[in-house]
Amino acid sequence: MSKSKRLVELIMSVNSKRKFTVQELADEFGVSYRTILRDLAELEEIGIPLYSEVGVGGGYRVLNERLLPPISFTESEAISMFFIAESIKYYNSLPFKNESSSALKKFYHYLPSEVKKTIDEIGKRLTFWTPTVSLSDEFLKDVLNSSIKQEVIKISYDSENQISEREVQIVGLYTAKGIWYCPAYCFKSKDFRLFRVDRIRAFSTENIKEDKIDLDNFTILDWFKDNEPDINKNNKEIEITVKLTRKGVKKLESGASFSKNIILNDDSSGTLICKIPEVYIYWSVDYFIGCGKDAIVEKPDFIRKLIKDKINDLLNYY
């Protein structure tokens, strides 16, 4: 049996045993005592958590019984793992950043040289750029674990207005533009609220007064669905007309879901005619102010007035 095959089978063997001796393994694999000692040392080097006990009745055992058995990957599957890793490369905070880095290093070490070369080239030619946000996500992993366990936690939250103490039950986590958010049921507000993880100043699972609510069948995707405007039921729609320069057309095509509603002119300028939910009116005011002269709202008049009022209000600060 080749050494590489023996090491793989050795991992599977020690993972299935509660306790074992070097001689037992030597007899099982038909090799010398010294060979098994060297093999066990190599397993420890790649992160297998072995613990040795000396004296009569001593031996070895695996510290972590959740050690996973070897898994076979095709070349394409192996490359896809690093493709996925590249997509989160520039996130400043990740729940398992150190662990994922360690796992990829182990995985990379045992890949054939031609596969390593392909992965190295991917790193040179492909990236998923995410703005680096230098905000502290000290409790990111704690928040994730509490959402998995569905437990009530106590947080100190630094909002735009004040720091407040709350007991919450986290629905889940999501990230947007490098910032982590956690929708949660807030027992203080008696409703669901959206929190930014970087604004959590303290986290505790002790002295909790509230009993958890049943969110077992309410996922992070369910929360998104519940918080999307239902334009077919409760939200009135407003038709808007926006005159666009060529640059404005490009902005709207890349920055919002307006492209299918743009009517292009021969000179590549255009006109946006679409309906937006009434709840998005103030968002649209900020959005089109940000576009400057490249997107001028022509209708309706009340949105034009809101834009003018906001610009005049800003002028008072300059």
PDB file of C-alpha atoms in Angstrom:
ATOM      1  CA  MET A   1       0.000   0.000   0.000  1.00  0.00           C
ATOM      2  CA  SER A   2       1.360   3.436  -0.953  1.00  0.00           C
ATOM      3  CA  LYS A   3       2.056   5.946   1.793  1.00  0.00           C
ATOM      4  CA  SER A   4      -0.579   8.420   0.565  1.00  0.00           C
ATOM      5  CA  LYS A   5      -3.261   5.732   0.476  1.00  0.00           C
ATOM      6  CA  ARG A   6      -2.194   4.509   3.933  1.00  0.00           C
ATOM      7  CA  LEU A   7      -2.483   8.028   5.384  1.00  0.00           C
ATOM      8  CA  VAL A   8      -6.003   8.407   3.994  1.00  0.00           C
ATOM      9  CA  GLU A   9      -7.076   5.056   5.422  1.00  0.00           C
ATOM     10  CA  LEU A  10      -5.306   5.895   8.685  1.00  0.00           C
ATOM     11  CA  ILE A  11      -7.415   9.068   9.020  1.00  0.00           C
ATOM     12  CA  MET A  12     -10.561   6.993   8.534  1.00  0.00           C
ATOM     13  CA  SER A  13      -9.349   4.389  11.016  1.00  0.00           C
ATOM     14  CA  VAL A  14      -8.448   6.749  13.887  1.00  0.00           C
ATOM     15  CA  ASN A  15     -11.638   8.708  13.293  1.00  0.00           C
ATOM     16  CA  SER A  16     -13.698   5.563  13.905  1.00  0.00           C
ATOM     17  CA  LYS A  17     -11.863   4.555  17.111  1.00  0.00           C
ATOM     18  CA  ARG A  18     -12.427   6.075  20.529  1.00  0.00           C
ATOM     19  CA  LYS A  19      -8.947   5.044  21.637  1.00  0.00           C
ATOM     20  CA  PHE A  20      -6.053   3.159  20.019  1.00  0.00           C
ATOM     21  CA  THR A  21      -2.372   2.276  20.417  1.00  0.00           C
ATOM     22  CA  VAL A  22       0.485   2.562  17.942  1.00  0.00           C
ATOM     23  CA  GLN A  23       0.954  -1.211  17.935  1.00  0.00           C
ATOM     24  CA  GLU A  24      -2.737  -1.794  17.139  1.00  0.00           C
ATOM     25  CA  LEU A  25      -2.419   0.435  14.093  1.00  0.00           C
ATOM     26  CA  ALA A  26       0.901  -1.158  13.077  1.00  0.00           C
ATOM     27  CA  ASP A  27      -0.745  -4.603  13.162  1.00  0.00           C
ATOM     28  CA  GLU A  28      -3.823  -3.324  11.287  1.00  0.00           C
ATOM     29  CA  PHE A  29      -1.793  -1.811   8.435  1.00  0.00           C
ATOM     30  CA  GLY A  30       1.015  -4.366   8.412  1.00  0.00           C
ATOM     31  CA  VAL A  31       3.833  -1.870   8.953  1.00  0.00           C
ATOM     32  CA  SER A  32       6.389  -1.265  11.685  1.00  0.00           C
ATOM     33  CA  TYR A  33       5.834   0.587  14.958  1.00  0.00           C
ATOM     34  CA  ARG A  34       8.221   3.363  13.774  1.00  0.00           C
ATOM     35  CA  THR A  35       6.314   3.798  10.494  1.00  0.00           C
ATOM     36  CA  ILE A  36       3.005   4.337  12.303  1.00  0.00           C
ATOM     37  CA  LEU A  37       4.661   6.833  14.657  1.00  0.00           C
ATOM     38  CA  ARG A  38       5.874   8.821  11.623  1.00  0.00           C
ATOM     39  CA  ASP A  39       2.411   8.595  10.035  1.00  0.00           C
ATOM     40  CA  LEU A  40       0.725   9.868  13.200  1.00  0.00           C
ATOM     41  CA  ALA A  41       3.206  12.760  13.343  1.00  0.00           C
ATOM     42  CA  GLU A  42       2.255  13.685   9.753  1.00  0.00           C
ATOM     43  CA  LEU A  43      -1.433  13.572  10.622  1.00  0.00           C
ATOM     44  CA  GLU A  44      -0.801  15.980  13.499  1.00  0.00           C
ATOM     45  CA  GLU A  45       1.096  18.316  11.139  1.00  0.00           C
ATOM     46  CA  ILE A  46      -1.920  18.609   8.836  1.00  0.00           C
ATOM     47  CA  GLY A  47      -4.231  19.355  11.761  1.00  0.00           C
ATOM     48  CA  ILE A  48      -5.580  15.990  12.964  1.00  0.00           C
ATOM     49  CA  PRO A  49      -6.120  16.635  16.733  1.00  0.00           C
ATOM     50  CA  LEU A  50      -4.446  13.594  18.337  1.00  0.00           C
ATOM     51  CA  TYR A  51      -3.868  13.303  22.091  1.00  0.00           C
ATOM     52  CA  SER A  52      -1.397  10.817  23.594  1.00  0.00           C
ATOM     53  CA  GLU A  53      -1.740   9.243  27.049  1.00  0.00           C
ATOM     54  CA  VAL A  54       1.320   7.727  28.730  1.00  0.00           C
ATOM     55  CA  GLY A  55       1.567   4.882  31.230  1.00  0.00           C
ATOM     56  CA  VAL A  56      -0.191   1.547  31.564  1.00  0.00           C
ATOM     57  CA  GLY A  57      -3.297   1.507  29.433  1.00  0.00           C
ATOM     58  CA  GLY A  58      -2.127   4.570  27.557  1.00  0.00           C
ATOM     59  CA  GLY A  59      -2.452   5.220  23.862  1.00  0.00           C
ATOM     60  CA  TYR A  60      -3.895   7.780  21.477  1.00  0.00           C
ATOM     61  CA  ARG A  61      -7.297   9.283  20.932  1.00  0.00           C
ATOM     62  CA  VAL A  62      -8.747  11.930  18.630  1.00  0.00           C
ATOM     63  CA  LEU A  63      -9.606  15.065  20.600  1.00  0.00           C
ATOM     64  CA  ASN A  64     -12.364  16.174  18.265  1.00  0.00           C
ATOM     65  CA  GLU A  65     -14.781  13.384  17.385  1.00  0.00           C
ATOM     66  CA  ARG A  66     -16.296  15.519  14.620  1.00  0.00           C
ATOM     67  CA  LEU A  67     -13.279  14.981  12.372  1.00  0.00           C
ATOM     68  CA  LEU A  68     -14.581  14.457   8.845  1.00  0.00           C
ATOM     69  CA  PRO A  69     -13.547  11.455   6.746  1.00  0.00           C
ATOM     70  CA  PRO A  70     -11.694  12.033   3.438  1.00  0.00           C
ATOM     71  CA  ILE A  71     -13.825  13.200   0.520  1.00  0.00           C
ATOM     72  CA  SER A  72     -12.964  12.681  -3.137  1.00  0.00           C
ATOM     73  CA  PHE A  73     -13.154  15.710  -5.454  1.00  0.00           C
ATOM     74  CA  THR A  74     -12.964  15.940  -9.218  1.00  0.00           C
ATOM     75  CA  GLU A  75     -10.569  18.508 -10.678  1.00  0.00           C
ATOM     76  CA  SER A  76     -13.464  20.849 -11.530  1.00  0.00           C
ATOM     77  CA  GLU A  77     -14.934  20.510  -8.016  1.00  0.00           C
ATOM     78  CA  ALA A  78     -11.555  21.330  -6.455  1.00  0.00           C
ATOM     79  CA  ILE A  79     -11.180  24.440  -8.640  1.00  0.00           C
ATOM     80  CA  SER A  80     -14.744  25.525  -7.796  1.00  0.00           C
ATOM     81  CA  MET A  81     -13.849  25.519  -4.068  1.00  0.00           C
ATOM     82  CA  PHE A  82     -11.196  28.157  -4.684  1.00  0.00           C
ATOM     83  CA  PHE A  83     -13.527  30.052  -7.029  1.00  0.00           C
ATOM     84  CA  ILE A  84     -15.997  30.327  -4.124  1.00  0.00           C
ATOM     85  CA  ALA A  85     -13.198  31.363  -1.756  1.00  0.00           C
ATOM     86  CA  GLU A  86     -12.167  34.131  -4.186  1.00  0.00           C
ATOM     87  CA  SER A  87     -15.670  35.617  -3.980  1.00  0.00           C
ATOM     88  CA  ILE A  88     -15.210  36.439  -0.269  1.00  0.00           C
ATOM     89  CA  LYS A  89     -11.499  37.255  -0.377  1.00  0.00           C
ATOM     90  CA  TYR A  90     -11.906  40.985   0.296  1.00  0.00           C
ATOM     91  CA  TYR A  91     -14.380  40.747   3.163  1.00  0.00           C
ATOM     92  CA  ASN A  92     -12.756  42.285   6.212  1.00  0.00           C
ATOM     93  CA  SER A  93     -14.907  40.178   8.571  1.00  0.00           C
ATOM     94  CA  LEU A  94     -16.101  36.598   8.169  1.00  0.00           C
ATOM     95  CA  PRO A  95     -17.571  34.290  10.837  1.00  0.00           C
ATOM     96  CA  PHE A  96     -14.949  31.561  10.196  1.00  0.00           C
ATOM     97  CA  LYS A  97     -12.117  33.504   8.561  1.00  0.00           C
ATOM     98  CA  ASN A  98      -9.204  31.682  10.247  1.00  0.00           C
ATOM     99  CA  GLU A  99     -10.817  28.254   9.919  1.00  0.00           C
ATOM    100  CA  SER A 100     -11.622  28.698   6.211  1.00  0.00           C
ATOM    101  CA  SER A 101      -8.078  29.874   5.500  1.00  0.00           C
ATOM    102  CA  SER A 102      -6.654  26.847   7.322  1.00  0.00           C
ATOM    103  CA  ALA A 103      -8.982  24.449   5.483  1.00  0.00           C
ATOM    104  CA  LEU A 104      -8.034  25.848   2.067  1.00  0.00           C
ATOM    105  CA  LYS A 105      -4.323  25.563   2.839  1.00  0.00           C
ATOM    106  CA  LYS A 106      -4.750  21.877   3.713  1.00  0.00           C
ATOM    107  CA  PHE A 107      -6.850  21.297   0.635  1.00  0.00           C
ATOM    108  CA  TYR A 108      -4.375  23.099  -1.646  1.00  0.00           C
ATOM    109  CA  HIS A 109      -1.405  21.158  -0.234  1.00  0.00           C
ATOM    110  CA  TYR A 110      -2.652  17.810  -1.531  1.00  0.00           C
ATOM    111  CA  LEU A 111      -3.793  18.918  -4.988  1.00  0.00           C
ATOM    112  CA  PRO A 112      -1.920  17.812  -8.129  1.00  0.00           C
ATOM    113  CA  SER A 113       0.543  20.392  -9.440  1.00  0.00           C
ATOM    114  CA  GLU A 114      -1.453  21.086 -12.626  1.00  0.00           C
ATOM    115  CA  VAL A 115      -4.593  21.825 -10.577  1.00  0.00           C
ATOM    116  CA  LYS A 116      -2.578  24.112  -8.287  1.00  0.00           C
ATOM    117  CA  LYS A 117      -1.341  25.970 -11.366  1.00  0.00           C
ATOM    118  CA  THR A 118      -4.917  26.493 -12.615  1.00  0.00           C
ATOM    119  CA  ILE A 119      -5.995  27.779  -9.177  1.00  0.00           C
ATOM    120  CA  ASP A 120      -2.996  30.139  -9.036  1.00  0.00           C
ATOM    121  CA  GLU A 121      -3.957  31.554 -12.442  1.00  0.00           C
ATOM    122  CA  ILE A 122      -7.552  32.058 -11.286  1.00  0.00           C
ATOM    123  CA  GLY A 123      -6.201  34.160  -8.407  1.00  0.00           C
ATOM    124  CA  LYS A 124      -4.276  36.328 -10.901  1.00  0.00           C
ATOM    125  CA  ARG A 125      -7.089  36.750 -13.432  1.00  0.00           C
ATOM    126  CA  LEU A 126     -10.327  36.777 -11.446  1.00  0.00           C
ATOM    127  CA  THR A 127     -11.585  38.623  -8.405  1.00  0.00           C
ATOM    128  CA  PHE A 128     -14.870  39.685  -6.787  1.00  0.00           C
ATOM    129  CA  TRP A 129     -14.087  43.201  -5.616  1.00  0.00           C
ATOM    130  CA  THR A 130     -15.804  44.201  -2.389  1.00  0.00           C
ATOM    131  CA  PRO A 131     -15.175  47.598  -0.761  1.00  0.00           C
ATOM    132  CA  THR A 132     -13.055  47.089   2.359  1.00  0.00           C
ATOM    133  CA  VAL A 133     -15.001  48.333   5.373  1.00  0.00           C
ATOM    134  CA  SER A 134     -12.804  49.052   8.403  1.00  0.00           C
ATOM    135  CA  LEU A 135     -15.644  48.593  10.893  1.00  0.00           C
ATOM    136  CA  SER A 136     -15.288  46.150  13.770  1.00  0.00           C
ATOM    137  CA  ASP A 137     -17.447  43.022  13.623  1.00  0.00           C
ATOM    138  CA  GLU A 138     -16.269  41.722  16.994  1.00  0.00           C
ATOM    139  CA  PHE A 139     -19.449  39.741  17.623  1.00  0.00           C
ATOM    140  CA  LEU A 140     -20.036  38.399  14.095  1.00  0.00           C
ATOM    141  CA  LYS A 141     -19.388  34.765  14.980  1.00  0.00           C
ATOM    142  CA  ASP A 142     -21.388  35.064  18.218  1.00  0.00           C
ATOM    143  CA  VAL A 143     -24.350  36.483  16.315  1.00  0.00           C
ATOM    144  CA  LEU A 144     -24.208  33.658  13.771  1.00  0.00           C
ATOM    145  CA  ASN A 145     -24.009  30.989  16.481  1.00  0.00           C
ATOM    146  CA  SER A 146     -26.925  32.513  18.380  1.00  0.00           C
ATOM    147  CA  SER A 147     -29.042  32.505  15.212  1.00  0.00           C
ATOM    148  CA  ILE A 148     -28.201  28.837  14.606  1.00  0.00           C
ATOM    149  CA  LYS A 149     -29.127  27.952  18.202  1.00  0.00           C
ATOM    150  CA  GLN A 150     -32.141  30.289  18.068  1.00  0.00           C
ATOM    151  CA  GLU A 151     -31.464  31.677  21.516  1.00  0.00           C
ATOM    152  CA  VAL A 152     -32.378  35.037  23.002  1.00  0.00           C
ATOM    153  CA  ILE A 153     -29.362  37.287  23.518  1.00  0.00           C
ATOM    154  CA  LYS A 154     -28.739  40.636  25.175  1.00  0.00           C
ATOM    155  CA  ILE A 155     -26.980  43.308  23.119  1.00  0.00           C
ATOM    156  CA  SER A 156     -25.874  46.884  23.594  1.00  0.00           C
ATOM    157  CA  TYR A 157     -26.674  48.588  20.293  1.00  0.00           C
ATOM    158  CA  ASP A 158     -25.194  51.866  19.065  1.00  0.00           C
ATOM    159  CA  SER A 159     -27.881  53.288  16.753  1.00  0.00           C
ATOM    160  CA  GLU A 160     -27.797  56.648  14.965  1.00  0.00           C
ATOM    161  CA  ASN A 161     -29.562  58.272  17.942  1.00  0.00           C
ATOM    162  CA  GLN A 162     -28.347  56.499  21.080  1.00  0.00           C
ATOM    163  CA  ILE A 163     -26.910  53.378  22.700  1.00  0.00           C
ATOM    164  CA  SER A 164     -29.635  51.079  24.027  1.00  0.00           C
ATOM    165  CA  GLU A 165     -29.854  47.694  25.718  1.00  0.00           C
ATOM    166  CA  ARG A 166     -32.063  45.131  23.996  1.00  0.00           C
ATOM    167  CA  GLU A 167     -32.957  41.466  24.160  1.00  0.00           C
ATOM    168  CA  VAL A 168     -33.255  40.037  20.658  1.00  0.00           C
ATOM    169  CA  GLN A 169     -33.606  36.751  18.806  1.00  0.00           C
ATOM    170  CA  ILE A 170     -31.565  36.717  15.586  1.00  0.00           C
ATOM    171  CA  VAL A 171     -33.274  35.472  12.418  1.00  0.00           C
ATOM    172  CA  GLY A 172     -30.025  35.240  10.448  1.00  0.00           C
ATOM    173  CA  LEU A 173     -27.204  37.153   8.803  1.00  0.00           C
ATOM    174  CA  TYR A 174     -26.587  38.732   5.427  1.00  0.00           C
ATOM    175  CA  THR A 175     -23.950  41.012   3.979  1.00  0.00           C
ATOM    176  CA  ALA A 176     -24.218  43.912   1.538  1.00  0.00           C
ATOM    177  CA  LYS A 177     -21.289  46.020   0.281  1.00  0.00           C
ATOM    178  CA  GLY A 178     -18.990  44.632   2.974  1.00  0.00           C
ATOM    179  CA  ILE A 179     -21.347  45.371   5.890  1.00  0.00           C
ATOM    180  CA  TRP A 180     -23.029  42.611   7.921  1.00  0.00           C
ATOM    181  CA  TYR A 181     -26.689  42.904   8.926  1.00  0.00           C
ATOM    182  CA  CYS A 182     -28.807  40.743  11.233  1.00  0.00           C
ATOM    183  CA  PRO A 183     -32.606  40.969  11.206  1.00  0.00           C
ATOM    184  CA  ALA A 184     -33.958  39.973  14.608  1.00  0.00           C
ATOM    185  CA  TYR A 185     -37.066  39.951  16.747  1.00  0.00           C
ATOM    186  CA  CYS A 186     -36.628  42.773  19.270  1.00  0.00           C
ATOM    187  CA  PHE A 187     -38.468  42.141  22.531  1.00  0.00           C
ATOM    188  CA  LYS A 188     -38.224  45.820  23.425  1.00  0.00           C
ATOM    189  CA  SER A 189     -40.020  46.888  20.232  1.00  0.00           C
ATOM    190  CA  LYS A 190     -42.235  43.781  20.097  1.00  0.00           C
ATOM    191  CA  ASP A 191     -41.454  43.526  16.386  1.00  0.00           C
ATOM    192  CA  PHE A 192     -38.726  42.610  13.910  1.00  0.00           C
ATOM    193  CA  ARG A 193     -35.873  45.082  13.513  1.00  0.00           C
ATOM    194  CA  LEU A 194     -32.752  45.225  11.335  1.00  0.00           C
ATOM    195  CA  PHE A 195     -29.401  45.622  13.124  1.00  0.00           C
ATOM    196  CA  ARG A 196     -25.868  46.211  11.844  1.00  0.00           C
ATOM    197  CA  VAL A 197     -23.394  43.812  13.445  1.00  0.00           C
ATOM    198  CA  ASP A 198     -20.620  46.438  13.589  1.00  0.00           C
ATOM    199  CA  ARG A 199     -22.862  48.592  15.806  1.00  0.00           C
ATOM    200  CA  ILE A 200     -23.227  45.898  18.477  1.00  0.00           C
ATOM    201  CA  ARG A 201     -21.078  47.068  21.397  1.00  0.00           C
ATOM    202  CA  ALA A 202     -21.774  44.231  23.858  1.00  0.00           C
ATOM    203  CA  PHE A 203     -23.134  40.697  23.569  1.00  0.00           C
ATOM    204  CA  SER A 204     -24.336  38.379  26.339  1.00  0.00           C
ATOM    205  CA  THR A 205     -26.378  35.215  26.855  1.00  0.00           C
ATOM    206  CA  GLU A 206     -26.640  35.658  30.631  1.00  0.00           C
ATOM    207  CA  ASN A 207     -29.529  36.959  32.761  1.00  0.00           C
ATOM    208  CA  ILE A 208     -31.992  36.781  29.868  1.00  0.00           C
ATOM    209  CA  LYS A 209     -35.541  37.705  30.918  1.00  0.00           C
ATOM    210  CA  GLU A 210     -37.472  36.883  27.734  1.00  0.00           C
ATOM    211  CA  ASP A 211     -38.448  33.426  26.477  1.00  0.00           C
ATOM    212  CA  LYS A 212     -37.583  32.751  22.870  1.00  0.00           C
ATOM    213  CA  ILE A 213     -40.275  32.771  20.211  1.00  0.00           C
ATOM    214  CA  ASP A 214     -40.721  30.037  17.615  1.00  0.00           C
ATOM    215  CA  LEU A 215     -38.666  30.990  14.550  1.00  0.00           C
ATOM    216  CA  ASP A 216     -37.733  27.443  13.528  1.00  0.00           C
ATOM    217  CA  ASN A 217     -39.654  27.725  10.275  1.00  0.00           C
ATOM    218  CA  PHE A 218     -38.859  31.409   9.663  1.00  0.00           C
ATOM    219  CA  THR A 219     -35.598  31.743   7.722  1.00  0.00           C
ATOM    220  CA  ILE A 220     -33.493  34.677   6.575  1.00  0.00           C
ATOM    221  CA  LEU A 221     -35.084  34.328   3.099  1.00  0.00           C
ATOM    222  CA  ASP A 222     -38.545  34.488   4.663  1.00  0.00           C
ATOM    223  CA  TRP A 223     -37.529  37.744   6.336  1.00  0.00           C
ATOM    224  CA  PHE A 224     -36.500  39.202   2.958  1.00  0.00           C
ATOM    225  CA  LYS A 225     -39.816  38.187   1.411  1.00  0.00           C
ATOM    226  CA  ASP A 226     -41.778  39.749   4.270  1.00  0.00           C
ATOM    227  CA  ASN A 227     -39.853  43.013   3.961  1.00  0.00           C
ATOM    228  CA  GLU A 228     -40.224  43.470   0.216  1.00  0.00           C
ATOM    229  CA  PRO A 229     -42.972  45.925  -0.744  1.00  0.00           C
ATOM    230  CA  ASP A 230     -46.064  44.039  -1.896  1.00  0.00           C
ATOM    231  CA  ILE A 231     -47.051  46.211  -4.852  1.00  0.00           C
ATOM    232  CA  ASN A 232     -50.019  43.986  -5.588  1.00  0.00           C
ATOM    233  CA  LYS A 233     -51.695  44.563  -2.218  1.00  0.00           C
ATOM    234  CA  ASN A 234     -50.946  47.451   0.067  1.00  0.00           C
ATOM    235  CA  ASN A 235     -48.619  49.763  -1.814  1.00  0.00           C
ATOM    236  CA  LYS A 236     -49.868  52.327  -4.271  1.00  0.00           C
ATOM    237  CA  GLU A 237     -47.675  52.835  -7.328  1.00  0.00           C
ATOM    238  CA  ILE A 238     -46.478  56.183  -8.669  1.00  0.00           C
ATOM    239  CA  GLU A 239     -45.536  56.657 -12.326  1.00  0.00           C
ATOM    240  CA  ILE A 240     -42.376  58.674 -12.867  1.00  0.00           C
ATOM    241  CA  THR A 241     -40.776  60.141 -15.979  1.00  0.00           C
ATOM    242  CA  VAL A 242     -37.048  60.901 -15.934  1.00  0.00           C
ATOM    243  CA  LYS A 243     -35.025  62.532 -18.704  1.00  0.00           C
ATOM    244  CA  LEU A 244     -31.593  60.886 -19.054  1.00  0.00           C
ATOM    245  CA  THR A 245     -28.344  61.945 -20.665  1.00  0.00           C
ATOM    246  CA  ARG A 246     -26.150  59.232 -22.189  1.00  0.00           C
ATOM    247  CA  LYS A 247     -24.254  59.141 -18.896  1.00  0.00           C
ATOM    248  CA  GLY A 248     -27.553  58.941 -16.989  1.00  0.00           C
ATOM    249  CA  VAL A 249     -28.619  55.936 -19.056  1.00  0.00           C
ATOM    250  CA  LYS A 250     -25.377  54.159 -18.135  1.00  0.00           C
ATOM    251  CA  LYS A 251     -25.811  55.023 -14.456  1.00  0.00           C
ATOM    252  CA  LEU A 252     -29.334  53.641 -14.274  1.00  0.00           C
ATOM    253  CA  GLU A 253     -28.424  50.510 -16.201  1.00  0.00           C
ATOM    254  CA  SER A 254     -25.674  49.667 -13.734  1.00  0.00           C
ATOM    255  CA  GLY A 255     -27.039  50.996 -10.460  1.00  0.00           C
ATOM    256  CA  ALA A 256     -30.689  50.042 -10.238  1.00  0.00           C
ATOM    257  CA  SER A 257     -33.326  47.802 -11.814  1.00  0.00           C
ATOM    258  CA  PHE A 258     -34.466  50.389 -14.334  1.00  0.00           C
ATOM    259  CA  SER A 259     -32.881  49.149 -17.583  1.00  0.00           C
ATOM    260  CA  LYS A 260     -36.010  47.463 -18.983  1.00  0.00           C
ATOM    261  CA  ASN A 261     -37.982  50.724 -18.582  1.00  0.00           C
ATOM    262  CA  ILE A 262     -35.551  53.020 -20.419  1.00  0.00           C
ATOM    263  CA  ILE A 263     -36.535  54.264 -23.873  1.00  0.00           C
ATOM    264  CA  LEU A 264     -33.342  55.000 -25.806  1.00  0.00           C
ATOM    265  CA  ASN A 265     -32.864  57.857 -28.276  1.00  0.00           C
ATOM    266  CA  ASP A 266     -30.645  57.720 -31.357  1.00  0.00           C
ATOM    267  CA  ASP A 267     -27.892  59.649 -29.531  1.00  0.00           C
ATOM    268  CA  SER A 268     -27.913  57.085 -26.645  1.00  0.00           C
ATOM    269  CA  SER A 269     -29.679  59.464 -24.262  1.00  0.00           C
ATOM    270  CA  GLY A 270     -33.084  58.318 -23.091  1.00  0.00           C
ATOM    271  CA  THR A 271     -36.203  58.573 -21.000  1.00  0.00           C
ATOM    272  CA  LEU A 272     -37.145  56.440 -18.018  1.00  0.00           C
ATOM    273  CA  ILE A 273     -40.872  55.798 -17.655  1.00  0.00           C
ATOM    274  CA  CYS A 274     -41.827  53.368 -14.905  1.00  0.00           C
ATOM    275  CA  LYS A 275     -43.918  52.853 -11.795  1.00  0.00           C
ATOM    276  CA  ILE A 276     -42.407  52.698  -8.316  1.00  0.00           C
ATOM    277  CA  PRO A 277     -44.092  51.684  -5.034  1.00  0.00           C
ATOM    278  CA  GLU A 278     -45.191  54.669  -2.969  1.00  0.00           C
ATOM    279  CA  VAL A 279     -42.931  53.526  -0.118  1.00  0.00           C
ATOM    280  CA  TYR A 280     -39.922  54.138  -2.409  1.00  0.00           C
ATOM    281  CA  ILE A 281     -40.657  57.827  -3.025  1.00  0.00           C
ATOM    282  CA  TYR A 282     -38.087  59.210  -0.564  1.00  0.00           C
ATOM    283  CA  TRP A 283     -35.537  56.652  -1.730  1.00  0.00           C
ATOM    284  CA  SER A 284     -36.089  57.843  -5.322  1.00  0.00           C
ATOM    285  CA  VAL A 285     -35.579  61.480  -4.253  1.00  0.00           C
ATOM    286  CA  ASP A 286     -32.141  60.648  -2.814  1.00  0.00           C
ATOM    287  CA  TYR A 287     -31.308  58.409  -5.765  1.00  0.00           C
ATOM    288  CA  PHE A 288     -32.032  60.971  -8.477  1.00  0.00           C
ATOM    289  CA  ILE A 289     -30.349  63.797  -6.549  1.00  0.00           C
ATOM    290  CA  GLY A 290     -27.272  61.571  -6.568  1.00  0.00           C
ATOM    291  CA  CYS A 291     -27.461  61.324 -10.362  1.00  0.00           C
ATOM    292  CA  GLY A 292     -27.219  65.111 -10.692  1.00  0.00           C
ATOM    293  CA  LYS A 293     -28.026  66.650 -14.075  1.00  0.00           C
ATOM    294  CA  ASP A 294     -27.776  63.258 -15.800  1.00  0.00           C
ATOM    295  CA  ALA A 295     -31.228  62.191 -14.542  1.00  0.00           C
ATOM    296  CA  ILE A 296     -33.847  64.958 -14.324  1.00  0.00           C
ATOM    297  CA  VAL A 297     -37.266  63.987 -12.975  1.00  0.00           C
ATOM    298  CA  GLU A 298     -39.957  65.529 -15.207  1.00  0.00           C
ATOM    299  CA  LYS A 299     -43.040  63.942 -13.618  1.00  0.00           C
ATOM    300  CA  PRO A 300     -44.751  63.868 -11.170  1.00  0.00           C
ATOM    301  CA  ASP A 301     -44.575  67.425  -9.894  1.00  0.00           C
ATOM    302  CA  PHE A 302     -44.684  66.475  -6.210  1.00  0.00           C
ATOM    303  CA  ILE A 303     -41.475  64.423  -6.528  1.00  0.00           C
ATOM    304  CA  ARG A 304     -39.834  67.372  -8.310  1.00  0.00           C
ATOM    305  CA  LYS A 305     -40.875  69.554  -5.359  1.00  0.00           C
ATOM    306  CA  LEU A 306     -39.435  67.043  -2.850  1.00  0.00           C
ATOM    307  CA  ILE A 307     -36.132  67.113  -4.752  1.00  0.00           C
ATOM    308  CA  LYS A 308     -36.057  70.933  -4.806  1.00  0.00           C
ATOM    309  CA  ASP A 309     -36.896  71.132  -1.090  1.00  0.00           C
ATOM    310  CA  LYS A 310     -34.127  68.714  -0.177  1.00  0.00           C
ATOM    311  CA  ILE A 311     -31.560  70.556  -2.315  1.00  0.00           C
ATOM    312  CA  ASN A 312     -32.561  73.908  -0.777  1.00  0.00           C
ATOM    313  CA  ASP A 313     -32.358  72.400   2.694  1.00  0.00           C
ATOM    314  CA  LEU A 314     -28.844  71.150   1.947  1.00  0.00           C
ATOM    315  CA  LEU A 315     -27.813  74.593   0.696  1.00  0.00           C
ATOM    316  CA  ASN A 316     -28.419  75.973   4.201  1.00  0.00           C
ATOM    317  CA  TYR A 317     -25.474  73.865   5.406  1.00  0.00           C
ATOM    318  CA  TYR A 318     -23.011  75.155   2.817  1.00  0.00           C
TER     319      TYR A 318
END
